[in-house]
Short mmCIF file of N, CA and C and ligand atoms in Angstrom, two decimals:
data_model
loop_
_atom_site.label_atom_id
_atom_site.label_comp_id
_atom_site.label_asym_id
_atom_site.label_seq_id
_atom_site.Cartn_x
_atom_site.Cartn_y
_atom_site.Cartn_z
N UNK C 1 13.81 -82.43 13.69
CA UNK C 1 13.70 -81.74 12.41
C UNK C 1 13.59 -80.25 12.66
N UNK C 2 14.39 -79.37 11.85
CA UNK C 2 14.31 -78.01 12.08
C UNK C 2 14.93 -77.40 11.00
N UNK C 3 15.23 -76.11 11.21
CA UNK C 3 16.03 -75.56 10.54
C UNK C 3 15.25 -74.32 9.73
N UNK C 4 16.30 -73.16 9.04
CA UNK C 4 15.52 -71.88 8.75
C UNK C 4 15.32 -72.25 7.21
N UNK C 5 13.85 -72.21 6.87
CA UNK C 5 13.53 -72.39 5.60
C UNK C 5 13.76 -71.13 4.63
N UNK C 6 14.02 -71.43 3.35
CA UNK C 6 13.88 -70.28 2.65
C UNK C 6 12.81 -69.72 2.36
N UNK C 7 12.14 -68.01 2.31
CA UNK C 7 11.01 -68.04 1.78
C UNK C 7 10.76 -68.64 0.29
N UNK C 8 11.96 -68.67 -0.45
CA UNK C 8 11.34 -68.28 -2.20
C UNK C 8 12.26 -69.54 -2.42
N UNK C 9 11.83 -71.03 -3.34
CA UNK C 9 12.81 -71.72 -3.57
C UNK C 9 12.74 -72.05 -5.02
N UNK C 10 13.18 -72.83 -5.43
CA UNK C 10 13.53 -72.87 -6.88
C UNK C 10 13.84 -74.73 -6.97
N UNK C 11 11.99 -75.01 -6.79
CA UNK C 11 11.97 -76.65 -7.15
C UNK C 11 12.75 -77.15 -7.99
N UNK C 12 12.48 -77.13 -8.69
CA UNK C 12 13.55 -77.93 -9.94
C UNK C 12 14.67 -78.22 -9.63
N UNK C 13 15.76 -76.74 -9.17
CA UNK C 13 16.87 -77.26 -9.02
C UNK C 13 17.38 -78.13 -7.27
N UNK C 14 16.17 -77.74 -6.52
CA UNK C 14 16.21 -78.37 -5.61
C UNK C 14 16.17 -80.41 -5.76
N UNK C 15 15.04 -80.27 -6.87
CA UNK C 15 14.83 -81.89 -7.00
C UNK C 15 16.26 -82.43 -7.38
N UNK C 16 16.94 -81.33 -8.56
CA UNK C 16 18.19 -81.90 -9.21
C UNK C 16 19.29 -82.37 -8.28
N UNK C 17 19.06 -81.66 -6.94
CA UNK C 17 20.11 -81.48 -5.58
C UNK C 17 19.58 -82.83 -4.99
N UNK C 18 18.69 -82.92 -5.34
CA UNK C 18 17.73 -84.18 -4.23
C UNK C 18 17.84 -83.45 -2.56
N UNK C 19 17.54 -82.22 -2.40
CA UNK C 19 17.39 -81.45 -1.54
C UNK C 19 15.90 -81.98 -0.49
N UNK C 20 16.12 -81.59 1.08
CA UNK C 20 15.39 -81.89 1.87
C UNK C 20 14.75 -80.50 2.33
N UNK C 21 13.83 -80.30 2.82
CA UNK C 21 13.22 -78.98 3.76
C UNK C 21 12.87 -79.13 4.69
N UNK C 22 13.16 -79.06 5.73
CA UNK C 22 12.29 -79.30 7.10
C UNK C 22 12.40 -78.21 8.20
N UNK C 23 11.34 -78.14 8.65
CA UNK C 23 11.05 -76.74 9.59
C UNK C 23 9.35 -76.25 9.52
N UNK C 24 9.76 -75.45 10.40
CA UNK C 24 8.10 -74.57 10.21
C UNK C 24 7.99 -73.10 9.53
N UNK C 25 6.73 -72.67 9.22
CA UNK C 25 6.46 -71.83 9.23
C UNK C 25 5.48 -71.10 9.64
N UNK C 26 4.98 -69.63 9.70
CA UNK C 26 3.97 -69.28 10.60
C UNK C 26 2.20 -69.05 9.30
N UNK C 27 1.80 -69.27 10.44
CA UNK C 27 0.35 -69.08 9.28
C UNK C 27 0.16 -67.62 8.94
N UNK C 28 0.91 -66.19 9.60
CA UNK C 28 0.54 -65.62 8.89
C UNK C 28 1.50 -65.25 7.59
N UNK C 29 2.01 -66.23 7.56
CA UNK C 29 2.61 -66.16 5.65
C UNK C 29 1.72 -66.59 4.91
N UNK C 30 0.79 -67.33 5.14
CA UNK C 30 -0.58 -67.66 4.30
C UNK C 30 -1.68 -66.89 4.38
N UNK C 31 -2.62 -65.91 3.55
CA UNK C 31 -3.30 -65.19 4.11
C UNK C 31 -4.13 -65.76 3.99
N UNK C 32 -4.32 -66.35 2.92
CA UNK C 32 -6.01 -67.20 2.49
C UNK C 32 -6.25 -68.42 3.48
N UNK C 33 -5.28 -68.99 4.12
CA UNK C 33 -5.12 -69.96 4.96
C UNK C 33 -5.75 -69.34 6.29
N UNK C 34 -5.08 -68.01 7.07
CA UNK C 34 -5.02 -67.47 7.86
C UNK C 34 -6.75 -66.79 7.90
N UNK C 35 -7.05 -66.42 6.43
CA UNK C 35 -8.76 -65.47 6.98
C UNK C 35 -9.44 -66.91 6.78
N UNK C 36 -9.40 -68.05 7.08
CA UNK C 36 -10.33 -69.47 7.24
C UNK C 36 -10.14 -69.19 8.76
N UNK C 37 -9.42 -69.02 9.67
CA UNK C 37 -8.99 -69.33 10.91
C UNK C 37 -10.21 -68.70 11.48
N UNK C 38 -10.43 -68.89 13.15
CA UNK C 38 -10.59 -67.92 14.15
C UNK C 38 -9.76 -66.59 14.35
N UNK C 39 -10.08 -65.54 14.58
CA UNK C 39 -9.47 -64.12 14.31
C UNK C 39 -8.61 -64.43 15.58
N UNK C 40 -7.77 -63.84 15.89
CA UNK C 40 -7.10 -63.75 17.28
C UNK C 40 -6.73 -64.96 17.99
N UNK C 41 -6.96 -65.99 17.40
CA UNK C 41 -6.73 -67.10 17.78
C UNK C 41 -5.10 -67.67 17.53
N UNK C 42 -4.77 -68.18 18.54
CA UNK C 42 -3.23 -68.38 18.03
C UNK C 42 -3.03 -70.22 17.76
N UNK C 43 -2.08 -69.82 17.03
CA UNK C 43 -2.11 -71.06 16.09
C UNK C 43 -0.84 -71.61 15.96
N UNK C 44 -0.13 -72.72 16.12
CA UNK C 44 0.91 -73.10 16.03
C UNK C 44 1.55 -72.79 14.31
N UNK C 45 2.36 -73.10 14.21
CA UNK C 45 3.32 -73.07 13.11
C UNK C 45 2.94 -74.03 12.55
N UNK C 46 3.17 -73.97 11.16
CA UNK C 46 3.18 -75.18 10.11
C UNK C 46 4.23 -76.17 9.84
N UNK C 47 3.88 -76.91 10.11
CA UNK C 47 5.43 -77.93 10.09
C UNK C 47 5.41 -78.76 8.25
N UNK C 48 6.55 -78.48 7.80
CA UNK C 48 6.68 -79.07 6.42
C UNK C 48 8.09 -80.31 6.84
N UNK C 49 7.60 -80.94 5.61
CA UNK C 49 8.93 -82.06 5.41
C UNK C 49 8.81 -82.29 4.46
N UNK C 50 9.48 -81.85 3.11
CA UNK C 50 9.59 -81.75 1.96
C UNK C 50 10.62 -82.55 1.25
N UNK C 51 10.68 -83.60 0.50
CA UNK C 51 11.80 -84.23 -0.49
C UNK C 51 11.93 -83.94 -1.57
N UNK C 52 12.66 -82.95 -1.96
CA UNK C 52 12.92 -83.21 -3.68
C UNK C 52 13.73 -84.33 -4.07
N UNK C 53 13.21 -84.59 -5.41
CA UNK C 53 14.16 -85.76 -6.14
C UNK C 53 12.88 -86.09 -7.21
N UNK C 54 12.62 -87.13 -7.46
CA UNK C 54 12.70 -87.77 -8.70
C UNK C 54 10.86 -89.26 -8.02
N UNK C 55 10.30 -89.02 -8.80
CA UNK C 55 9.02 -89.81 -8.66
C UNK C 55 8.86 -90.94 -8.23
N UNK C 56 9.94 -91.86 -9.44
CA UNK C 56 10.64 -93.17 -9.49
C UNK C 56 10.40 -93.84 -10.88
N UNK C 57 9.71 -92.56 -11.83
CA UNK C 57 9.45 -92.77 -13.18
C UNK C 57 10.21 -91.86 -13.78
N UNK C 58 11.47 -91.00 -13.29
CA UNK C 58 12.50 -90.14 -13.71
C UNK C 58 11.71 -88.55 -13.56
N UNK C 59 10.44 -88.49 -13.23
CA UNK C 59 10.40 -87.13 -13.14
C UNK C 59 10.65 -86.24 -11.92
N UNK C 60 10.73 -85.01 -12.20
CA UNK C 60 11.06 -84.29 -10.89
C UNK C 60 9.86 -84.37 -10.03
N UNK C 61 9.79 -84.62 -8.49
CA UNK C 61 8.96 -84.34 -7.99
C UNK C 61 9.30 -83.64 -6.02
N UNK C 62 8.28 -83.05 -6.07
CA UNK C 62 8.10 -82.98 -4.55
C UNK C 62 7.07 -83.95 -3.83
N UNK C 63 7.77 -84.80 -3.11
CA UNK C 63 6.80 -86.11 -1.81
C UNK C 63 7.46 -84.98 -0.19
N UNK C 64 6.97 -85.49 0.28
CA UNK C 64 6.65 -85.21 1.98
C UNK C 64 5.57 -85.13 2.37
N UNK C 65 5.31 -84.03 3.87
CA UNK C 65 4.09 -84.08 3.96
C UNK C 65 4.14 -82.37 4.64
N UNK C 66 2.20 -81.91 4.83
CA UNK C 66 2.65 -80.70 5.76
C UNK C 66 1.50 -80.87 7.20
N UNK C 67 2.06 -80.77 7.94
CA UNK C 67 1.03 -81.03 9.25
C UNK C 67 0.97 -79.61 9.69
N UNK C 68 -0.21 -79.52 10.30
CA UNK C 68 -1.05 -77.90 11.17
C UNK C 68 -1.68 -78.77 12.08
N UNK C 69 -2.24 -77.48 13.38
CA UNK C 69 -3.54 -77.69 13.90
C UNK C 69 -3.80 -76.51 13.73
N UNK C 70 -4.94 -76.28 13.23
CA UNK C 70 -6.04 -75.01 12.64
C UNK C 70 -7.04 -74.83 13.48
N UNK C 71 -7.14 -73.46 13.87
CA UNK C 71 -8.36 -73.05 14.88
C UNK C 71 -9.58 -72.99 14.50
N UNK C 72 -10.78 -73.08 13.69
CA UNK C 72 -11.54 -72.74 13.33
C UNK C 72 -13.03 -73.47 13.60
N UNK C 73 -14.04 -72.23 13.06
CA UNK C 73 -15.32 -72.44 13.84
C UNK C 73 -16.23 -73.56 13.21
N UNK C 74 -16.71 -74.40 15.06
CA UNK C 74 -17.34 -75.54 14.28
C UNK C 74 -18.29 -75.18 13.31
N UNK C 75 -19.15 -75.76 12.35
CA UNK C 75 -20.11 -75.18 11.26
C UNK C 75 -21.51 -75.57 12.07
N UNK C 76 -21.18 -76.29 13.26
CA UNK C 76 -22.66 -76.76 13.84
C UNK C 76 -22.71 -75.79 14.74
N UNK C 77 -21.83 -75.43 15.77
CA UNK C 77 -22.20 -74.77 17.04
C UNK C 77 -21.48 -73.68 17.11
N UNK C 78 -20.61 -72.78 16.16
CA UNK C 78 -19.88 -72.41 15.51
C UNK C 78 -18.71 -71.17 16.90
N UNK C 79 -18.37 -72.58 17.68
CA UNK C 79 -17.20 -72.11 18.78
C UNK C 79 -16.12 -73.12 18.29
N UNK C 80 -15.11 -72.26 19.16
CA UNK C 80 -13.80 -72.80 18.07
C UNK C 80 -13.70 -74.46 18.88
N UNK C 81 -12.81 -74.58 17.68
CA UNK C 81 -12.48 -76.09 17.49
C UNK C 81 -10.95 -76.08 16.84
N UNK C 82 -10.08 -77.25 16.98
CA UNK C 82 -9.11 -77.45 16.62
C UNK C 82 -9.03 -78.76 15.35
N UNK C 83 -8.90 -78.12 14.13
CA UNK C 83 -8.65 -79.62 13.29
C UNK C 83 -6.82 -79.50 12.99
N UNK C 84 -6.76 -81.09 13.35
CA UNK C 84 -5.68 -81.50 13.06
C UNK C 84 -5.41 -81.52 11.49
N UNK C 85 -4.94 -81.28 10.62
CA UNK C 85 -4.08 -81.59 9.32
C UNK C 85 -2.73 -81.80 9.52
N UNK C 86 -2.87 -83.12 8.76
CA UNK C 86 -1.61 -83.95 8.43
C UNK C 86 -1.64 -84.60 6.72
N UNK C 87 -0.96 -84.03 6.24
CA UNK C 87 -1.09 -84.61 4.85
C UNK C 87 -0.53 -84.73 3.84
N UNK C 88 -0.10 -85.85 3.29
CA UNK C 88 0.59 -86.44 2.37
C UNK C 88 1.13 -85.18 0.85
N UNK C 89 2.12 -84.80 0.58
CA UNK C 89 2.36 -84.29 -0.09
C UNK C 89 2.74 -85.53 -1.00
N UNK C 90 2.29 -85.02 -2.91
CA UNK C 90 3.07 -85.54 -3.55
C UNK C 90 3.01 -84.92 -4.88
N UNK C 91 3.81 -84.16 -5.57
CA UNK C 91 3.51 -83.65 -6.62
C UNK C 91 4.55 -83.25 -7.84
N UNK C 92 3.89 -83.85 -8.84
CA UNK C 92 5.21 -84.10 -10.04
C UNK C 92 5.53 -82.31 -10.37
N UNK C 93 6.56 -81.84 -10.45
CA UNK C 93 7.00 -81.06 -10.82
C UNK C 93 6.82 -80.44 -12.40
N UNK C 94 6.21 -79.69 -12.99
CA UNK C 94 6.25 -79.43 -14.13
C UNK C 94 6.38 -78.26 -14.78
N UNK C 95 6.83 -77.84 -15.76
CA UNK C 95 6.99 -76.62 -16.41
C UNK C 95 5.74 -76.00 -17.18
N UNK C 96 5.10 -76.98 -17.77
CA UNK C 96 4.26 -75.87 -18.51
C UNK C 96 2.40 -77.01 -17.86
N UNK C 97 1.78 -76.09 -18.29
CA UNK C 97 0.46 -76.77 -18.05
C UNK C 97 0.10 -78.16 -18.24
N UNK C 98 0.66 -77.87 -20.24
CA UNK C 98 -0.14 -79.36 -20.86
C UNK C 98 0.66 -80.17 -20.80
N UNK C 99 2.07 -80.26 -19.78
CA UNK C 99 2.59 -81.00 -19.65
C UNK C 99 1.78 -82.12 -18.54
N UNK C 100 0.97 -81.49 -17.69
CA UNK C 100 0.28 -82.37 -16.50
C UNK C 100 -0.10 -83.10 -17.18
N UNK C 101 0.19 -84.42 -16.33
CA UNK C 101 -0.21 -85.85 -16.75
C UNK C 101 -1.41 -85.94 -15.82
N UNK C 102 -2.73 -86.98 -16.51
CA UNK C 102 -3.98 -86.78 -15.25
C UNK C 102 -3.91 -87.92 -14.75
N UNK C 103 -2.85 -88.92 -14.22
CA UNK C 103 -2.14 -89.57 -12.81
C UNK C 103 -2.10 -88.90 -11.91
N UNK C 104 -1.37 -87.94 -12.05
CA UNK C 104 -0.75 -87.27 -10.92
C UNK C 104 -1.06 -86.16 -10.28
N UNK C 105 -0.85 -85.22 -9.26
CA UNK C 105 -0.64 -84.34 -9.19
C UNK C 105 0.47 -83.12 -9.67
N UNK C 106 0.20 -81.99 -9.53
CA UNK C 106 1.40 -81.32 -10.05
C UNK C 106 1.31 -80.17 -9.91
N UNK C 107 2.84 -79.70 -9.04
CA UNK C 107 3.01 -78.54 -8.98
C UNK C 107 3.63 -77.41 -10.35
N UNK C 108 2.97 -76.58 -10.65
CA UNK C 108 3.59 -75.71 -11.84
C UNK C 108 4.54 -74.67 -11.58
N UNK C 109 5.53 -75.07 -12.03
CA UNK C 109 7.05 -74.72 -11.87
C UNK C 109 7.21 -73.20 -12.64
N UNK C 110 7.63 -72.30 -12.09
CA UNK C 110 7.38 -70.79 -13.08
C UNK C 110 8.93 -70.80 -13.05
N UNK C 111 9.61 -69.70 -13.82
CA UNK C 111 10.56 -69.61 -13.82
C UNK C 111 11.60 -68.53 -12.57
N UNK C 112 10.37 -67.89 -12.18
CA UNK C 112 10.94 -67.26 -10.92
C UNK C 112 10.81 -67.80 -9.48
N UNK C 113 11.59 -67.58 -9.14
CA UNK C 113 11.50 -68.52 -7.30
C UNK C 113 10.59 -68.94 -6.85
N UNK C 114 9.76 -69.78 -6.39
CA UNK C 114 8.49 -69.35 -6.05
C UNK C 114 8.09 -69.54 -4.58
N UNK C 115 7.46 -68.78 -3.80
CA UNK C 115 7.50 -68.60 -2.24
C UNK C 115 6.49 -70.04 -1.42
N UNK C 116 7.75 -70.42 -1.00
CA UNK C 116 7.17 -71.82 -0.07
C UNK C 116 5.87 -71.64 0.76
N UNK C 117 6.28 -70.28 0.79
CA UNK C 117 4.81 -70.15 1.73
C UNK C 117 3.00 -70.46 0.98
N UNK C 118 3.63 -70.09 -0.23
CA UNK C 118 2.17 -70.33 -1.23
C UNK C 118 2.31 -72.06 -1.34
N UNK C 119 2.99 -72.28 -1.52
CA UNK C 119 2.76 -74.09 -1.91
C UNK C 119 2.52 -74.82 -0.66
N UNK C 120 2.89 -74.50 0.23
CA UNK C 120 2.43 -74.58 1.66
C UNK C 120 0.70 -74.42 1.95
N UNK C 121 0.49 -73.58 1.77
CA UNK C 121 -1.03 -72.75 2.06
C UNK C 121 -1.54 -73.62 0.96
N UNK C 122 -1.27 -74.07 -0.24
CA UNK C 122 -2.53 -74.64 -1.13
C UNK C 122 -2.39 -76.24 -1.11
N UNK C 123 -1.78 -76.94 -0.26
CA UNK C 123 -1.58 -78.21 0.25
C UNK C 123 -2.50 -78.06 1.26
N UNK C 124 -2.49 -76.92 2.53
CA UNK C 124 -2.97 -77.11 3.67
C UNK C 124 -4.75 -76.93 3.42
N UNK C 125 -4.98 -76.01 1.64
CA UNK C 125 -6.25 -75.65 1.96
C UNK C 125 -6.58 -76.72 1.29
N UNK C 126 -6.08 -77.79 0.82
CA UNK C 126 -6.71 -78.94 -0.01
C UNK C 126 -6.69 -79.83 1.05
N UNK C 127 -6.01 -79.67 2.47
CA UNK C 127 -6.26 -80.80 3.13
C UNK C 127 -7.37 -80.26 4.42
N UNK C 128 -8.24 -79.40 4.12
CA UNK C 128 -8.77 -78.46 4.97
C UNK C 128 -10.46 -79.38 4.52
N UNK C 129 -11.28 -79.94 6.07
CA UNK C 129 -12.10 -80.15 5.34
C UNK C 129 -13.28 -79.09 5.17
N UNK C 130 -14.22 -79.53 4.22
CA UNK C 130 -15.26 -78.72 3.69
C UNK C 130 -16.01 -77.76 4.35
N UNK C 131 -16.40 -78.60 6.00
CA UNK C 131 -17.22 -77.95 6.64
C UNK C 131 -16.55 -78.62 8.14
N UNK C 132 -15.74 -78.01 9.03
CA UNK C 132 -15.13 -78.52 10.49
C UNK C 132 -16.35 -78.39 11.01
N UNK C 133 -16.45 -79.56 11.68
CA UNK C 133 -17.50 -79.60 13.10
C UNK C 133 -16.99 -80.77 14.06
N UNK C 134 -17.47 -80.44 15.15
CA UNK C 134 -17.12 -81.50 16.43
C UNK C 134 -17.42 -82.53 16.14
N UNK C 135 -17.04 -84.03 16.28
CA UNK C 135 -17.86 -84.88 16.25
C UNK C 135 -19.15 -84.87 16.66
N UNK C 136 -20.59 -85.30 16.53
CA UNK C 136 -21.75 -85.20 16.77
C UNK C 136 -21.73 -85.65 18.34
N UNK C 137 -20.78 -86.14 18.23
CA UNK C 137 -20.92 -86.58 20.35
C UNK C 137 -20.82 -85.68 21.69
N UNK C 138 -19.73 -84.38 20.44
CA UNK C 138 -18.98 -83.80 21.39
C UNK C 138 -19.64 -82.56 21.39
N UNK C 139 -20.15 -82.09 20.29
CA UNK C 139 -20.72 -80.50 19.63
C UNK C 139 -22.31 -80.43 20.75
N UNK C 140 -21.53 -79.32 21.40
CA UNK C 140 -23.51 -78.63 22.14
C UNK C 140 -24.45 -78.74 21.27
N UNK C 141 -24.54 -77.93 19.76
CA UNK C 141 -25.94 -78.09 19.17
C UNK C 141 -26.06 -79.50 18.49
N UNK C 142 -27.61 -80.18 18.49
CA UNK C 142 -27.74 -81.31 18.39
C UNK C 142 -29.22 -81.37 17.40
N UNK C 143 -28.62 -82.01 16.50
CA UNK C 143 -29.58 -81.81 15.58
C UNK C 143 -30.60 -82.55 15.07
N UNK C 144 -31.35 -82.20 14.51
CA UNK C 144 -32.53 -83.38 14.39
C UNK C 144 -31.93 -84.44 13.17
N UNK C 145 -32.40 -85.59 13.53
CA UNK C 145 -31.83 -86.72 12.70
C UNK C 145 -32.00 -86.37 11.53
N UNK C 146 -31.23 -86.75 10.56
CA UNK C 146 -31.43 -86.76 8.79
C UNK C 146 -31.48 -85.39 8.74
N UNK C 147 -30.83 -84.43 9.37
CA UNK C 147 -30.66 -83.17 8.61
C UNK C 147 -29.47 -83.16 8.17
N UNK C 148 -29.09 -82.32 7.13
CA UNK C 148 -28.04 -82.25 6.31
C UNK C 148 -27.04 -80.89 6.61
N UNK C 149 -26.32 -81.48 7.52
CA UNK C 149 -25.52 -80.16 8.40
C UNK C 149 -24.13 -79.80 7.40
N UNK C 150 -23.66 -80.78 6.14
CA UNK C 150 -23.31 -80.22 5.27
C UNK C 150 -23.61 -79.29 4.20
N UNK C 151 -24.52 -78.75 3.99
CA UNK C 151 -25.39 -78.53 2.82
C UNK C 151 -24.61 -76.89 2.93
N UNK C 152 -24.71 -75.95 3.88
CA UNK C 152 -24.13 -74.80 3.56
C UNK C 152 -22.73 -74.55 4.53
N UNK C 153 -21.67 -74.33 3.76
CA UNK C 153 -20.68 -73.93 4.83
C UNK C 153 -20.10 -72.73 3.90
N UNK C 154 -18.81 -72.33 4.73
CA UNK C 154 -18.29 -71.01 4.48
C UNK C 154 -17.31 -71.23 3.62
N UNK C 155 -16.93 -72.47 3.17
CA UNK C 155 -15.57 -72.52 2.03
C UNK C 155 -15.83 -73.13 1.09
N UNK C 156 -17.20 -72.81 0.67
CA UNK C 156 -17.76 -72.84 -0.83
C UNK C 156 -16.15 -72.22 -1.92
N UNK C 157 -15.67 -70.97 -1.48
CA UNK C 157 -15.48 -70.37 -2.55
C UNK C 157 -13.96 -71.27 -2.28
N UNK C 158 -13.55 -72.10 -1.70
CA UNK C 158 -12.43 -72.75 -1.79
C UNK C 158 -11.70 -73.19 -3.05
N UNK C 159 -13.19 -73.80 -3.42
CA UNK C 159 -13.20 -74.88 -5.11
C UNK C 159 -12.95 -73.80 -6.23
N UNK C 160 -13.28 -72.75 -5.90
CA UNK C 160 -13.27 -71.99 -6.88
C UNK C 160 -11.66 -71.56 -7.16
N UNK C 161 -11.12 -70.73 -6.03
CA UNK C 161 -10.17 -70.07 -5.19
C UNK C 161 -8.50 -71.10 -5.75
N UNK C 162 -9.24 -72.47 -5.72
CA UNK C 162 -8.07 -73.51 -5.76
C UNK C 162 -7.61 -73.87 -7.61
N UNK C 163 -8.97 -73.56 -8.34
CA UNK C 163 -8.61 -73.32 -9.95
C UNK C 163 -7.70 -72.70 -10.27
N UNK C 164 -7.16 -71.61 -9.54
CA UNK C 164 -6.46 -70.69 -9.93
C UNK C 164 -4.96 -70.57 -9.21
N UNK C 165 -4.74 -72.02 -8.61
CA UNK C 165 -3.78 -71.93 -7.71
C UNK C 165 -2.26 -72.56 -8.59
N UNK C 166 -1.27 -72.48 -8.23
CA UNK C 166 -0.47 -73.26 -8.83
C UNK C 166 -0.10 -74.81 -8.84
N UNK C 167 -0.46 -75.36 -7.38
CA UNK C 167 -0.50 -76.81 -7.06
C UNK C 167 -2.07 -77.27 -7.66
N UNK C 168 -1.91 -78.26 -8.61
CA UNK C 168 -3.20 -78.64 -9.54
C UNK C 168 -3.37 -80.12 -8.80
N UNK C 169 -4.26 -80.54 -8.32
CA UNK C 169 -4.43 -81.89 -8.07
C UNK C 169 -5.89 -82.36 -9.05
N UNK C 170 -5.31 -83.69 -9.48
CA UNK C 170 -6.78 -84.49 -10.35
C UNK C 170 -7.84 -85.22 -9.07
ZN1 ZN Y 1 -19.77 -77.92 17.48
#
């Protein structure tokens, strides 16, 4: 799988094509993706595999998936770590808001091109978890039982950040 992606595409008429995407891209086309990372840390490319076409209930949609490995600091011992993301894309295509059905997901379709690189980055930060840490087996700091090593992490403002995004998931 390869090939040179476009930056800016135009879903809709891609679904109408029943058009494929496949290739990578680099994380620093994502910035919000990119300031989660380790600074200086190098990071492979984002690999997408994208299907346009049709749901199987006649609507337009985008299915594939987008896989990373992401550098970033464990939340326990906070030296870098590598999380794998791999994750299921699937999202009905739509034009206006109140068109979202609350089944599905859905990407909101504007009328100008819109840059792969953003629909990219808000898949990867929804498949990003809350708080990365080593498994407890593997991580140097070791903590006292029944403490709650979720309770504060750094991508609080994620939830917020993702209201305002164009890919809406229920
Ligand atoms: Zn750790």
């Amino acid at each position: 799988m390869g090939g040179v992606l476009p930056d800016y595409i135009e879903p809709l008429r891609l679904a109408e094509a029943g058009a494929r995407l496949g290739g990578t891209l680099a994380v620093g086309c994502m910035p919000r993706l990119a300031s989660m990372l380790i600074k200086g840390a190098a990071v492979d490319a984002v690999c997408i595999d994208f299907r346009f076409g049709e749901d199987g209930k006649g609507h337009p949609a985008l299915t594939g998936r987008v896989s990373a490995a992401l550098p970033v600091a464990c939340q326990r011992c906070l030296q870098a770590m590598t999380i794998p993301i791999d994750a299921p894309v699937r999202l009905r295509l739509i034009r206006r808001e109140d068109e979202a059905p609350a089944e599905a997901d859905v990407l909101l379709v504007t009328a100008e091109p819109m840059s792969l690189a953003h629909i990219v980055e808000e898949e990867l930060l929804l498949g990003m978890p809350m708080a990365a840490m080593h498994p407890e087996a593997d991580c140097p700091v070791k903590l006292p039982r029944g403490a709650n090593v979720a309770k504060e992490h750094p991508f609080a403002a994620l939830a917020s950040l993702q209201d305002g995004g164009q890919a809406k998931h229920s």
